[in-house]
Amino acid sequence: MLFLIIKRILLGLITLFIVSLITFVGTEILPGDACTTYLERQAFGEQLEACYRRLGLNVPAYERYVSWAVNAIQGDFGYSLSGEMPIKEVLGPRIKNSLVLASAAIFIGIPIALILGIVTALWRDKLPDVAISTVTIFAMTIPEFISATLLILIIAIWLEWLPGIVIVPTDVSFFELLPNIILPVIAIAMIMTAHMARMVRSSVIQVMASEYVQMAILKGVPYWKMVFKHVLPNALLPAINVVALTIAWLLGGVVVTEVVFNYPGLGRLVIESISNRDLPTVQALAIILASIYVSINLLADLMTLMLNPRLKTLQIRK
Amino acid sequence: MKLDNIYQEEKKSNFAKVSEIIITMASRPSGFIGLSILIFHVILAFISPYIAPYDFKAINPTLMLQAPSAEYWFGTDDLGRDVFTRTILGGRTALTITFFGSLIALLWGGLLGIFCGLVGGKTDDIVMRIVDAFLSIPWILAMLLIVSLLGTSTEVLIPALGFFYGKGIVRVARAATHDVIAKDFIVSARARGHSNFSIIWNEIIPNVRDAILVEGAMRWSWMLLGFSSLSFLGFGVSPPTPDWGLMISNARGLMSFAYWSVIAPIVGLSSLIIGINLTADAFAKALGIDRSTKAPV
């Protein structure tokens, strides 16, 4: 058991190490380095030299990688090119804002997804299932920027209920942020809820068809008692991993949603730093977003392991 | 004579198999709707240059932001261009790029996955770690970086999309290979002394083909979503090429008084993505593959 946990953590660390290599090598082999891409036409003579010195680009690549990695582990990602301030300071408020958005979406999304998933599974192919399933399929297939745009058009422009875009400084306090984030949270929660509800639905359906549930029905266990005691505990366990993957997958979608709503989170920083050709920040973002992905998956694996006694004796499938 | 007959029968059964799959797909209401939408879009993509009523890049300042009328069915945009013309042309680039992108994704992802599943051991471990690492970098960050450094031409977009959407297929193909690898016919092929290449080509591919094709079909709709997100963010096709993602992002700022120029591309793009999705789902069901518990990766 302990061995398995340690093994999973080690695998996660190896993945992150490879991610750091990929981002480093990737930015290295793509044409242009941090200085020439940032300075563009002014990339010659004194200015280029100064930039190279500032970023330490005049030493060999492997030395730069080692020093970058050593600093990155300590939370120091160097200097951003465009803001001319430590990347650490740029990232801090952005991470906080993104966390607010993500956790709000998760807190709203998970209960709704559970209810919708269970309802659609128990009334499979009946009216509630057909109606809810149609809506969830729409919500999960339509691109984020379309659902967000439609939300703005309907709720902010036609009905004038809420502000359409977020106009707050990056380092605003939590309570000032709250009224501004309702629409972005709805946009993100909608897609996430739809995905999770589908997973819960199919998981519950699978368990309902299993032999022990059939046995319980034959034995005459009351329907709702059977649902809560036998079906749900078994059906929701595999959903943990899927929920984790959905959350991690949303990292990409959040970029688009944050841009649509002008929300000052990590996603918009991705776009900003790439538009500004700020490669040091891009590298830092890649490693941070990858760490979030790896840790969410790790957490989900460990949770499944804790909650499922059968897996304790088995080797985890990778 | 007898051999001839067998040969003909096999050919016929292949054709019959394909038409049977299509009929099964269309017999479900969702599959029928999906297939019809997809076929409609594909036909539209082929004929739209011939039926477009106006020039898609003709700028006319006197016709700025006209509401829909008999002359301009979907109105005009901020540069006085006909929205109907741009909408029916808007799917061509996206469909072409993502179709070839998915083919590339299928090929490299499928073959690498099968190879890893077959050889196993150290090679498999190393490749899967690298695939895992790529999976944990948000695709949008990697795509934006590549596109911003190499440009947004088709020659960059197709392989880049193909690469980033293929890494998920590696896992599916590898898992499908693991399912068949222990079967007797593989063991006997090995005992007969067949090479790895021959085993992959003759024994494994026919058995994992369905699973990989279904995954590829699903990835086509995700890639379309990803590609239009890129266009929306301004990192996809460049103006004045008509493209739905680009049209939506242009019209978005003006939608408080000219909502028609944003509604038309939204309907176009959403219907195509839903169409491909429903088709892929129906395809999976027709082949008897259950992918309902898988998360998007």
Coordinates of C-alpha atoms in Angstrom, one line a residue:
Chain A
M1 CA 0.0 0.0 0.0
L2 CA 2.6 2.5 1.1
F3 CA 4.8 1.2 -1.7
L4 CA 2.1 1.9 -4.2
I5 CA 1.6 5.5 -3.0
I6 CA 5.3 6.2 -3.2
K7 CA 5.4 4.6 -6.7
R8 CA 2.6 6.8 -7.9
I9 CA 4.2 10.0 -6.5
L10 CA 7.5 9.0 -8.1
L11 CA 5.8 8.5 -11.5
G12 CA 4.2 11.9 -11.2
L13 CA 7.6 13.5 -10.5
I14 CA 9.1 11.7 -13.5
T15 CA 6.3 13.0 -15.7
L16 CA 6.9 16.5 -14.4
F17 CA 10.7 16.2 -15.1
I18 CA 9.9 15.1 -18.7
V19 CA 7.5 18.1 -19.0
S20 CA 10.2 20.5 -18.0
L21 CA 12.6 18.9 -20.5
I22 CA 10.0 19.1 -23.2
T23 CA 9.2 22.8 -22.6
F24 CA 12.9 23.6 -22.4
V25 CA 13.9 21.7 -25.5
G26 CA 10.7 22.9 -27.3
T27 CA 11.5 26.5 -26.7
E28 CA 15.1 25.8 -27.6
I29 CA 14.5 24.1 -31.0
L30 CA 11.7 26.4 -32.2
P31 CA 13.1 29.3 -34.2
G32 CA 14.3 32.3 -32.2
D33 CA 15.2 32.4 -28.5
A34 CA 13.5 34.4 -25.8
C35 CA 15.4 37.6 -26.6
T36 CA 15.1 37.6 -30.4
T37 CA 11.4 36.8 -30.3
Y38 CA 10.8 39.4 -27.6
L39 CA 12.8 42.3 -29.1
E40 CA 11.8 41.3 -32.7
R41 CA 13.3 44.0 -35.0
Q42 CA 15.5 45.6 -32.3
A43 CA 17.3 42.3 -31.8
F44 CA 20.8 43.3 -32.5
G45 CA 23.9 44.9 -30.9
E46 CA 23.8 46.4 -27.5
Q47 CA 20.1 45.6 -26.7
L48 CA 20.4 41.9 -27.6
E49 CA 23.6 41.6 -25.6
A50 CA 22.0 43.2 -22.6
C51 CA 19.0 40.9 -22.9
Y52 CA 21.2 37.8 -23.2
R53 CA 23.1 38.8 -20.1
R54 CA 20.0 39.6 -18.1
L55 CA 18.4 36.2 -18.9
G56 CA 21.8 34.4 -18.8
L57 CA 21.3 33.1 -22.4
N58 CA 25.0 33.3 -23.1
V59 CA 25.8 30.1 -21.2
P60 CA 25.4 26.6 -22.7
A61 CA 21.8 25.1 -22.8
Y62 CA 22.3 22.3 -20.3
E63 CA 23.8 24.7 -17.7
R64 CA 20.8 27.0 -18.2
Y65 CA 18.4 24.0 -17.8
V66 CA 20.0 22.9 -14.6
S67 CA 20.0 26.4 -13.0
W68 CA 16.5 27.0 -14.2
A69 CA 15.3 23.7 -12.8
V70 CA 17.0 24.2 -9.4
N71 CA 15.4 27.7 -9.1
A72 CA 12.0 26.5 -10.3
I73 CA 11.9 23.8 -7.6
Q74 CA 12.4 26.6 -5.1
G75 CA 9.5 28.6 -6.7
D76 CA 11.8 31.1 -8.5
F77 CA 11.0 31.2 -12.2
G78 CA 13.2 34.1 -13.1
Y79 CA 12.1 37.4 -14.6
S80 CA 9.2 37.9 -17.0
L81 CA 10.4 39.8 -20.1
S82 CA 7.4 42.0 -20.7
G83 CA 6.5 42.9 -17.1
E84 CA 10.1 43.2 -16.1
M85 CA 9.2 41.8 -12.7
P86 CA 9.8 38.3 -11.1
I87 CA 7.5 35.7 -12.7
K88 CA 6.7 34.6 -9.1
E89 CA 5.0 37.9 -8.4
V90 CA 3.1 37.9 -11.8
L91 CA 1.8 34.4 -11.1
G92 CA 0.7 34.8 -7.5
P93 CA -2.5 36.8 -7.9
R94 CA -3.3 35.0 -11.2
I95 CA -3.2 31.6 -9.4
K96 CA -5.5 32.9 -6.7
N97 CA -8.0 34.2 -9.2
S98 CA -8.0 31.0 -11.1
L99 CA -8.5 29.0 -7.9
V100 CA -11.5 31.1 -7.0
L101 CA -13.0 30.5 -10.4
A102 CA -12.3 26.8 -10.5
S103 CA -13.4 26.1 -6.9
A104 CA -16.6 28.0 -7.4
A105 CA -17.3 26.0 -10.6
I106 CA -16.5 22.7 -8.8
F107 CA -18.6 23.4 -5.8
I108 CA -21.6 24.3 -7.9
G109 CA -20.9 21.6 -10.6
I110 CA -20.3 18.4 -8.6
P111 CA -23.6 18.3 -6.7
I112 CA -25.6 19.2 -9.7
A113 CA -23.7 16.7 -11.8
L114 CA -24.3 13.9 -9.2
I115 CA -28.0 14.6 -9.1
L116 CA -28.4 14.9 -12.9
G117 CA -26.3 11.8 -13.5
I118 CA -28.2 9.7 -10.9
V119 CA -31.7 10.9 -12.1
T120 CA -30.9 10.2 -15.8
A121 CA -29.5 6.7 -14.9
L122 CA -32.5 5.7 -12.8
W123 CA -35.0 7.0 -15.3
R124 CA -33.0 5.7 -18.2
D125 CA -34.6 6.3 -21.6
K126 CA -37.7 7.9 -19.9
L127 CA -38.6 11.5 -20.3
P128 CA -36.3 13.0 -17.6
D129 CA -33.3 11.1 -19.1
V130 CA -34.1 12.1 -22.7
A131 CA -34.6 15.8 -21.7
I132 CA -31.5 16.1 -19.4
S133 CA -29.3 14.0 -21.7
T134 CA -30.1 16.2 -24.7
V135 CA -29.2 19.3 -22.8
T136 CA -26.0 17.8 -21.4
I137 CA -24.9 16.6 -24.8
F138 CA -25.4 20.1 -26.2
A139 CA -23.5 21.7 -23.2
M140 CA -20.5 19.4 -23.6
T141 CA -20.1 19.5 -27.4
I142 CA -20.5 23.2 -28.0
P143 CA -17.2 25.1 -27.7
E144 CA -16.6 27.1 -24.6
F145 CA -16.3 30.4 -26.4
I146 CA -19.8 29.8 -28.0
S147 CA -21.6 29.0 -24.8
A148 CA -19.8 31.9 -23.1
T149 CA -20.7 34.3 -25.9
L150 CA -24.3 33.2 -25.8
L151 CA -24.4 33.7 -22.1
I152 CA -23.1 37.2 -22.4
L153 CA -25.6 37.9 -25.3
I154 CA -28.6 36.6 -23.4
I155 CA -27.9 37.5 -19.8
A156 CA -25.7 40.5 -20.0
I157 CA -26.9 42.2 -23.2
W158 CA -30.6 41.3 -23.7
L159 CA -31.7 40.8 -20.1
E160 CA -29.1 43.1 -18.5
W161 CA -28.9 41.1 -15.3
L162 CA -25.2 40.8 -14.8
P163 CA -22.0 42.5 -16.1
G164 CA -20.8 40.8 -19.3
I165 CA -17.1 41.1 -18.9
V166 CA -15.0 41.3 -15.8
I167 CA -13.3 44.7 -15.3
V168 CA -11.3 44.3 -12.1
P169 CA -7.6 44.8 -11.4
T170 CA -5.6 41.6 -11.1
D171 CA -5.1 41.9 -7.3
V172 CA -8.6 42.6 -6.2
S173 CA -10.0 41.1 -3.0
F174 CA -12.2 38.1 -3.0
F175 CA -15.5 39.9 -2.1
E176 CA -15.0 42.5 -4.8
L177 CA -14.4 39.7 -7.3
L178 CA -17.5 37.7 -6.4
P179 CA -20.3 39.5 -8.4
N180 CA -18.1 39.7 -11.4
I181 CA -17.4 36.0 -11.6
I182 CA -21.0 34.7 -11.7
L183 CA -21.2 34.5 -15.5
P184 CA -17.7 32.9 -16.0
V185 CA -18.5 30.4 -13.3
I186 CA -21.8 29.4 -14.9
A187 CA -19.9 29.1 -18.3
I188 CA -17.3 26.8 -16.8
A189 CA -19.6 24.9 -14.5
M190 CA -22.0 24.1 -17.3
I191 CA -19.5 22.2 -19.4
M192 CA -17.9 20.5 -16.4
T193 CA -21.3 19.5 -15.0
A194 CA -22.4 18.1 -18.4
H195 CA -19.3 15.9 -18.6
M196 CA -19.5 14.6 -15.1
A197 CA -23.2 14.0 -15.3
R198 CA -22.7 11.8 -18.4
M199 CA -19.9 9.8 -16.6
V200 CA -22.0 9.3 -13.4
R201 CA -25.0 8.2 -15.6
S202 CA -23.1 5.5 -17.4
S203 CA -21.4 4.4 -14.2
V204 CA -24.7 4.0 -12.3
I205 CA -26.2 2.2 -15.3
Q206 CA -23.3 -0.3 -15.3
V207 CA -23.7 -1.0 -11.6
M208 CA -27.5 -1.3 -11.9
A209 CA -27.0 -4.0 -14.5
S210 CA -24.6 -6.0 -12.3
E211 CA -25.5 -9.3 -10.7
Y212 CA -25.4 -8.2 -7.1
V213 CA -27.9 -5.5 -7.8
Q214 CA -30.2 -7.9 -9.6
M215 CA -29.8 -10.2 -6.6
A216 CA -30.8 -7.4 -4.3
I217 CA -33.9 -6.7 -6.4
L218 CA -34.8 -10.4 -6.3
K219 CA -34.3 -10.5 -2.6
G220 CA -36.9 -7.7 -2.3
V221 CA -34.6 -5.0 -1.0
P222 CA -36.7 -1.7 -1.1
Y223 CA -35.8 0.2 -4.3
W224 CA -34.4 3.4 -2.7
K225 CA -32.5 1.5 0.0
M226 CA -30.9 -0.5 -2.7
V227 CA -30.0 2.6 -4.7
F228 CA -28.4 4.3 -1.8
K229 CA -26.8 1.3 -0.1
H230 CA -25.7 -0.8 -3.0
V231 CA -25.6 1.1 -6.2
L232 CA -24.3 4.6 -5.4
P233 CA -21.2 3.7 -3.3
N234 CA -20.0 1.4 -6.1
A235 CA -21.0 3.6 -9.0
L236 CA -19.4 6.8 -7.6
L237 CA -16.0 5.3 -7.0
P238 CA -14.8 5.1 -10.6
A239 CA -16.3 8.5 -11.2
I240 CA -13.5 10.1 -9.0
N241 CA -10.9 9.5 -11.6
V242 CA -13.1 10.8 -14.4
V243 CA -14.0 13.9 -12.4
A244 CA -10.2 14.5 -12.0
L245 CA -9.6 14.1 -15.7
T246 CA -12.5 16.5 -16.5
I247 CA -11.2 19.1 -14.1
A248 CA -7.7 18.8 -15.5
W249 CA -9.0 18.9 -19.0
L250 CA -10.8 22.1 -18.2
L251 CA -7.5 23.8 -17.8
G252 CA -7.4 24.2 -21.5
G253 CA -11.0 25.3 -21.8
V254 CA -10.5 27.8 -19.0
V255 CA -8.0 29.7 -21.2
V256 CA -10.7 30.4 -23.7
T257 CA -13.4 31.3 -21.1
E258 CA -11.1 33.6 -19.3
V259 CA -10.4 35.4 -22.5
V260 CA -14.1 35.8 -23.4
F261 CA -14.9 37.2 -19.9
N262 CA -11.6 39.2 -19.7
Y263 CA -11.0 37.4 -16.4
P264 CA -7.5 38.0 -14.9
G265 CA -6.6 34.3 -14.2
L266 CA -3.8 31.9 -15.3
G267 CA -5.6 31.2 -18.6
R268 CA -5.5 34.8 -19.8
L269 CA -1.8 35.0 -18.7
V270 CA -1.1 32.1 -21.1
I271 CA -2.5 34.1 -24.0
E272 CA -0.9 37.4 -22.8
S273 CA 2.6 35.9 -22.4
I274 CA 2.4 34.1 -25.7
S275 CA 1.2 37.3 -27.5
N276 CA 4.0 39.2 -25.8
R277 CA 6.4 36.4 -26.8
D278 CA 7.5 36.1 -23.2
L279 CA 9.1 32.7 -23.3
P280 CA 10.3 32.5 -19.6
T281 CA 6.7 33.1 -18.4
V282 CA 5.4 30.5 -20.9
Q283 CA 7.9 27.9 -19.6
A284 CA 6.8 28.7 -16.0
L285 CA 3.1 28.4 -16.9
A286 CA 3.7 25.1 -18.7
I287 CA 5.4 23.5 -15.7
I288 CA 2.7 24.9 -13.3
L289 CA -0.3 23.8 -15.3
A290 CA 1.4 20.4 -15.8
S291 CA 1.9 20.1 -12.0
I292 CA -1.7 20.9 -11.4
Y293 CA -2.7 18.2 -13.9
V294 CA -0.4 15.6 -12.4
S295 CA -1.4 16.4 -8.8
I296 CA -5.1 16.3 -9.5
N297 CA -4.7 12.9 -11.2
L298 CA -2.4 11.7 -8.3
L299 CA -5.0 12.8 -5.8
A300 CA -7.8 11.0 -7.6
D301 CA -5.7 7.8 -7.8
L302 CA -4.9 7.9 -4.1
M303 CA -8.5 8.6 -3.2
T304 CA -9.7 5.7 -5.3
L305 CA -7.1 3.5 -3.6
M306 CA -8.1 4.6 -0.1
L307 CA -11.8 4.1 -0.8
N308 CA -11.6 0.8 -2.6
P309 CA -10.4 -2.0 -0.4
R310 CA -10.2 -4.3 -3.4
L311 CA -7.5 -2.2 -5.1
K312 CA -5.2 -2.3 -2.1
T313 CA -3.9 -5.7 -2.8
L314 CA -3.8 -5.2 -6.6
Q315 CA -1.1 -3.4 -8.6
I316 CA -2.5 -0.2 -10.0
R317 CA -2.9 -0.3 -13.7
K318 CA -1.1 2.5 -15.3
Chain B
M1 CA -13.4 -21.7 -59.5
K2 CA -14.1 -22.4 -55.9
L3 CA -11.4 -20.0 -54.8
D4 CA -12.9 -17.4 -57.0
N5 CA -16.2 -17.7 -55.3
I6 CA -14.7 -17.3 -51.9
Y7 CA -12.8 -14.2 -53.0
Q8 CA -16.0 -12.6 -54.4
E9 CA -17.9 -13.5 -51.3
E10 CA -15.3 -11.9 -49.1
K11 CA -15.4 -8.7 -51.1
K12 CA -19.1 -8.5 -51.0
S13 CA -19.2 -9.1 -47.3
N14 CA -16.8 -6.2 -46.8
F15 CA -19.0 -3.9 -48.7
A16 CA -22.0 -5.3 -46.9
K17 CA -20.3 -4.8 -43.6
V18 CA -19.8 -1.1 -44.2
S19 CA -23.3 -0.5 -45.5
E20 CA -24.6 -2.5 -42.5
I21 CA -22.7 -0.2 -40.1
I22 CA -24.1 2.9 -41.8
I23 CA -27.7 1.5 -41.7
T24 CA -27.3 0.6 -38.0
M25 CA -26.0 4.1 -37.3
A26 CA -28.9 5.8 -39.2
S27 CA -31.5 3.6 -37.5
R28 CA -31.1 5.4 -34.2
P29 CA -32.6 8.9 -34.1
S30 CA -29.5 10.5 -32.8
G31 CA -27.3 8.7 -35.3
F32 CA -29.6 9.7 -38.2
I33 CA -29.6 13.4 -37.1
G34 CA -25.8 13.3 -36.7
L35 CA -25.2 11.7 -40.1
S36 CA -27.6 14.1 -41.8
I37 CA -25.9 17.2 -40.3
L38 CA -22.4 15.9 -41.2
I39 CA -23.4 15.1 -44.8
F40 CA -25.1 18.4 -45.1
H41 CA -21.9 20.2 -43.9
V42 CA -19.6 18.2 -46.2
I43 CA -21.8 18.8 -49.2
L44 CA -22.0 22.5 -48.3
A45 CA -18.3 22.7 -48.0
F46 CA -17.9 21.3 -51.6
I47 CA -20.6 23.5 -53.2
S48 CA -20.5 26.7 -51.2
P49 CA -17.9 28.5 -53.5
Y50 CA -20.4 28.1 -56.4
I51 CA -23.6 29.1 -54.6
A52 CA -22.2 32.0 -52.5
P53 CA -24.2 35.1 -53.5
Y54 CA -21.5 37.6 -52.8
D55 CA -17.7 37.9 -52.7
F56 CA -16.6 36.9 -49.1
K57 CA -13.9 39.6 -48.9
A58 CA -15.8 42.5 -50.7
I59 CA -15.7 45.3 -48.2
N60 CA -18.4 47.9 -48.6
P61 CA -18.4 50.7 -46.0
T62 CA -21.9 51.9 -47.0
L63 CA -23.4 48.5 -46.0
M64 CA -21.9 48.3 -42.5
L65 CA -23.9 46.2 -39.9
Q66 CA -27.1 46.0 -41.9
A67 CA -29.8 43.9 -40.3
P68 CA -31.0 40.7 -42.1
S69 CA -33.0 41.6 -45.2
A70 CA -34.2 39.9 -48.4
E71 CA -31.0 41.0 -50.1
Y72 CA -28.6 40.1 -47.2
W73 CA -30.2 37.1 -45.6
F74 CA -28.1 37.1 -42.4
G75 CA -27.2 40.8 -42.6
T76 CA -23.8 42.3 -43.0
D77 CA -20.8 42.6 -40.7
D78 CA -18.7 45.6 -39.5
L79 CA -16.9 45.8 -42.8
G80 CA -20.1 45.5 -44.9
R81 CA -19.4 41.9 -45.9
D82 CA -22.4 39.6 -46.4
V83 CA -22.7 37.3 -43.4
F84 CA -24.6 34.6 -45.3
T85 CA -21.8 34.2 -47.8
R86 CA -19.1 34.1 -45.1
T87 CA -21.1 31.7 -43.0
I88 CA -21.6 29.1 -45.7
L89 CA -17.9 29.4 -46.6
G90 CA -16.8 29.4 -43.0
G91 CA -16.7 25.6 -42.5
R92 CA -14.4 24.7 -45.4
T93 CA -11.1 25.5 -43.8
A94 CA -12.0 24.1 -40.5
L95 CA -13.3 20.8 -42.0
T96 CA -10.3 20.3 -44.3
I97 CA -7.7 21.1 -41.7
T98 CA -9.3 19.0 -39.0
F99 CA -10.0 16.1 -41.3
F100 CA -6.4 15.7 -42.4
G101 CA -5.3 16.5 -38.9
S102 CA -7.3 13.6 -37.5
L103 CA -5.9 11.3 -40.2
I104 CA -2.4 12.2 -39.1
A105 CA -3.4 11.7 -35.4
L106 CA -5.0 8.3 -36.2
L107 CA -1.9 7.1 -38.1
W108 CA 0.9 8.1 -35.7
G109 CA -1.1 7.6 -32.5
G110 CA -2.5 4.3 -33.6
L111 CA 0.7 2.8 -34.9
L112 CA 2.8 4.0 -31.9
G113 CA 0.2 2.7 -29.5
I114 CA 0.1 -0.7 -31.2
F115 CA 3.8 -0.9 -31.3
C116 CA 4.2 -0.1 -27.6
G117 CA 1.4 -2.5 -26.7
L118 CA 3.2 -5.3 -28.7
V119 CA 6.8 -4.8 -27.6
G120 CA 6.1 -3.8 -24.0
G121 CA 9.0 -3.6 -21.6
K122 CA 11.4 -0.7 -21.4
T123 CA 10.5 0.9 -24.7
D124 CA 6.9 0.9 -23.7
D125 CA 7.7 2.4 -20.3
I126 CA 9.7 5.2 -21.8
V127 CA 7.3 6.1 -24.6
M128 CA 4.3 6.1 -22.2
R129 CA 6.1 8.4 -19.8
I130 CA 6.7 10.9 -22.6
V131 CA 3.1 10.6 -23.8
D132 CA 2.0 11.2 -20.2
A133 CA 4.2 14.2 -20.0
F134 CA 2.7 15.6 -23.2
L135 CA -0.8 14.9 -21.9
S136 CA -0.2 16.9 -18.8
I137 CA 0.8 20.1 -20.8
P138 CA -2.4 21.9 -21.7
W139 CA -2.8 21.4 -25.5
I140 CA -3.8 25.1 -25.9
L141 CA -0.5 26.3 -24.4
A142 CA 1.6 24.1 -26.7
M143 CA -0.4 24.8 -29.8
L144 CA -0.4 28.6 -29.2
L145 CA 3.4 28.5 -28.7
I146 CA 4.0 26.5 -31.9
V147 CA 1.6 28.7 -33.9
S148 CA 3.0 31.9 -32.6
L149 CA 6.5 30.9 -33.4
L150 CA 6.0 29.0 -36.7
G151 CA 3.0 30.9 -38.2
T152 CA -0.6 29.9 -38.9
S153 CA -0.2 28.3 -42.3
T154 CA -2.0 25.1 -43.1
E155 CA 1.4 23.3 -43.3
V156 CA 2.0 24.1 -39.6
L157 CA -1.6 23.7 -38.3
I158 CA -2.3 20.2 -39.8
P159 CA 0.7 18.4 -38.4
A160 CA 0.6 20.3 -35.1
L161 CA -3.0 19.5 -34.5
G162 CA -2.4 15.9 -35.7
F163 CA 0.4 15.6 -33.2
F164 CA -1.4 17.0 -30.2
Y165 CA -4.6 15.1 -30.7
G166 CA -2.8 11.8 -31.5
K167 CA -1.2 11.4 -28.1
G168 CA -4.5 10.4 -26.6
I169 CA -5.0 7.8 -29.3
V170 CA -1.6 6.2 -28.3
R171 CA -3.2 5.1 -25.0
V172 CA -6.4 3.8 -26.6
A173 CA -4.5 1.8 -29.3
R174 CA -2.1 0.5 -26.6
A175 CA -4.9 -0.7 -24.4
A176 CA -6.8 -2.3 -27.3
T177 CA -3.5 -4.1 -28.3
H178 CA -3.1 -5.4 -24.8
D179 CA -6.6 -6.9 -25.1
V180 CA -5.7 -9.0 -28.1
I181 CA -2.0 -9.6 -27.4
A182 CA -2.6 -12.6 -25.2
K183 CA -5.0 -14.3 -27.6
D184 CA -4.1 -17.6 -29.2
F185 CA -3.7 -16.4 -32.7
I186 CA -1.0 -14.0 -31.7
V187 CA 0.8 -16.7 -29.9
S188 CA 0.6 -19.0 -32.8
A189 CA 1.7 -16.3 -35.2
R190 CA 4.8 -15.9 -33.0
A191 CA 5.3 -19.6 -33.0
R192 CA 5.2 -19.6 -36.8
G193 CA 8.0 -17.1 -36.6
H194 CA 6.2 -14.1 -38.0
S195 CA 8.0 -10.8 -37.6
N196 CA 6.6 -8.0 -35.4
F197 CA 5.7 -6.1 -38.5
S198 CA 3.7 -9.0 -40.0
I199 CA 2.0 -9.6 -36.6
I200 CA 1.0 -5.9 -36.4
W201 CA -0.3 -5.8 -40.0
N202 CA -2.1 -9.1 -40.2
E203 CA -3.2 -9.9 -36.7
I204 CA -3.4 -6.9 -34.5
I205 CA -4.6 -4.1 -36.9
P206 CA -7.7 -6.0 -38.0
N207 CA -8.6 -6.5 -34.3
V208 CA -8.0 -3.1 -32.9
R209 CA -9.1 -1.1 -36.0
D210 CA -12.6 -0.5 -34.8
A211 CA -11.5 0.9 -31.4
I212 CA -9.0 3.2 -33.0
L213 CA -11.4 4.4 -35.7
V214 CA -14.0 5.3 -33.1
E215 CA -11.4 7.2 -31.1
G216 CA -10.3 9.0 -34.2
A217 CA -13.9 10.0 -35.1
M218 CA -14.4 11.4 -31.6
R219 CA -11.1 13.2 -31.8
W220 CA -12.2 14.8 -35.0
S221 CA -14.9 16.7 -33.2
W222 CA -12.5 17.7 -30.4
M223 CA -10.0 18.9 -32.9
L224 CA -12.6 21.0 -34.6
L225 CA -13.4 22.5 -31.3
G226 CA -9.7 23.1 -30.6
F227 CA -9.1 24.6 -34.1
S228 CA -12.0 27.0 -33.8
S229 CA -10.8 28.0 -30.3
L230 CA -7.5 28.8 -31.9
S231 CA -9.2 30.9 -34.6
F232 CA -11.3 32.5 -32.0
L233 CA -8.2 33.5 -30.0
G234 CA -6.6 34.9 -33.2
F235 CA -4.1 32.1 -33.6
G236 CA -5.8 30.1 -36.3
V237 CA -6.5 31.0 -39.9
S238 CA -5.8 34.6 -40.8
P239 CA -8.3 37.2 -42.1
P240 CA -10.0 37.7 -44.5
T241 CA -10.5 33.9 -44.8
P242 CA -14.0 33.2 -43.7
D243 CA -13.9 31.0 -40.6
W244 CA -16.5 30.5 -37.9
G245 CA -14.2 30.9 -34.9
L246 CA -12.7 34.1 -36.4
M247 CA -16.1 35.5 -37.3
I248 CA -17.5 34.9 -33.8
S249 CA -14.5 36.7 -32.2
N250 CA -14.8 39.6 -34.6
A251 CA -18.6 40.0 -34.2
R252 CA -18.5 39.5 -30.4
G253 CA -17.6 43.1 -29.6
L254 CA -20.5 44.4 -31.7
M255 CA -23.2 41.9 -30.6
S256 CA -25.1 44.4 -28.4
F257 CA -26.4 46.0 -31.6
A258 CA -25.6 43.5 -34.4
Y259 CA -26.4 40.1 -32.9
W260 CA -27.0 38.5 -36.4
S261 CA -23.4 38.6 -37.3
V262 CA -22.5 36.4 -34.3
I263 CA -25.5 34.1 -34.4
A264 CA -25.0 32.8 -37.9
P265 CA -21.4 31.4 -37.4
I266 CA -22.4 30.1 -33.9
V267 CA -25.2 28.0 -35.5
G268 CA -22.8 26.9 -38.2
L269 CA -20.0 25.8 -35.9
S270 CA -22.2 24.3 -33.2
S271 CA -24.3 22.2 -35.6
L272 CA -21.1 20.8 -37.3
I273 CA -19.5 19.8 -33.9
I274 CA -22.8 18.3 -32.7
G275 CA -23.2 16.5 -36.0
I276 CA -19.7 14.9 -35.8
N277 CA -20.2 14.1 -32.2
L278 CA -23.5 12.3 -32.7
T279 CA -22.1 10.5 -35.7
A280 CA -19.0 9.3 -33.8
D281 CA -21.3 8.1 -31.0
A282 CA -23.5 6.2 -33.3
F283 CA -20.4 4.8 -35.0
A284 CA -19.2 3.5 -31.7
K285 CA -22.5 2.0 -30.8
A286 CA -22.8 0.4 -34.3
L287 CA -19.4 -1.2 -33.8
G288 CA -20.4 -2.3 -30.3
I289 CA -17.7 -0.2 -28.6
D290 CA -18.5 1.4 -25.2
R291 CA -16.7 4.6 -24.7
S292 CA -19.2 6.1 -22.4
T293 CA -17.1 5.9 -19.3
K294 CA -14.0 7.5 -20.8
A295 CA -13.1 11.1 -20.0
P296 CA -11.8 13.4 -22.7
V297 CA -8.0 13.5 -22.6

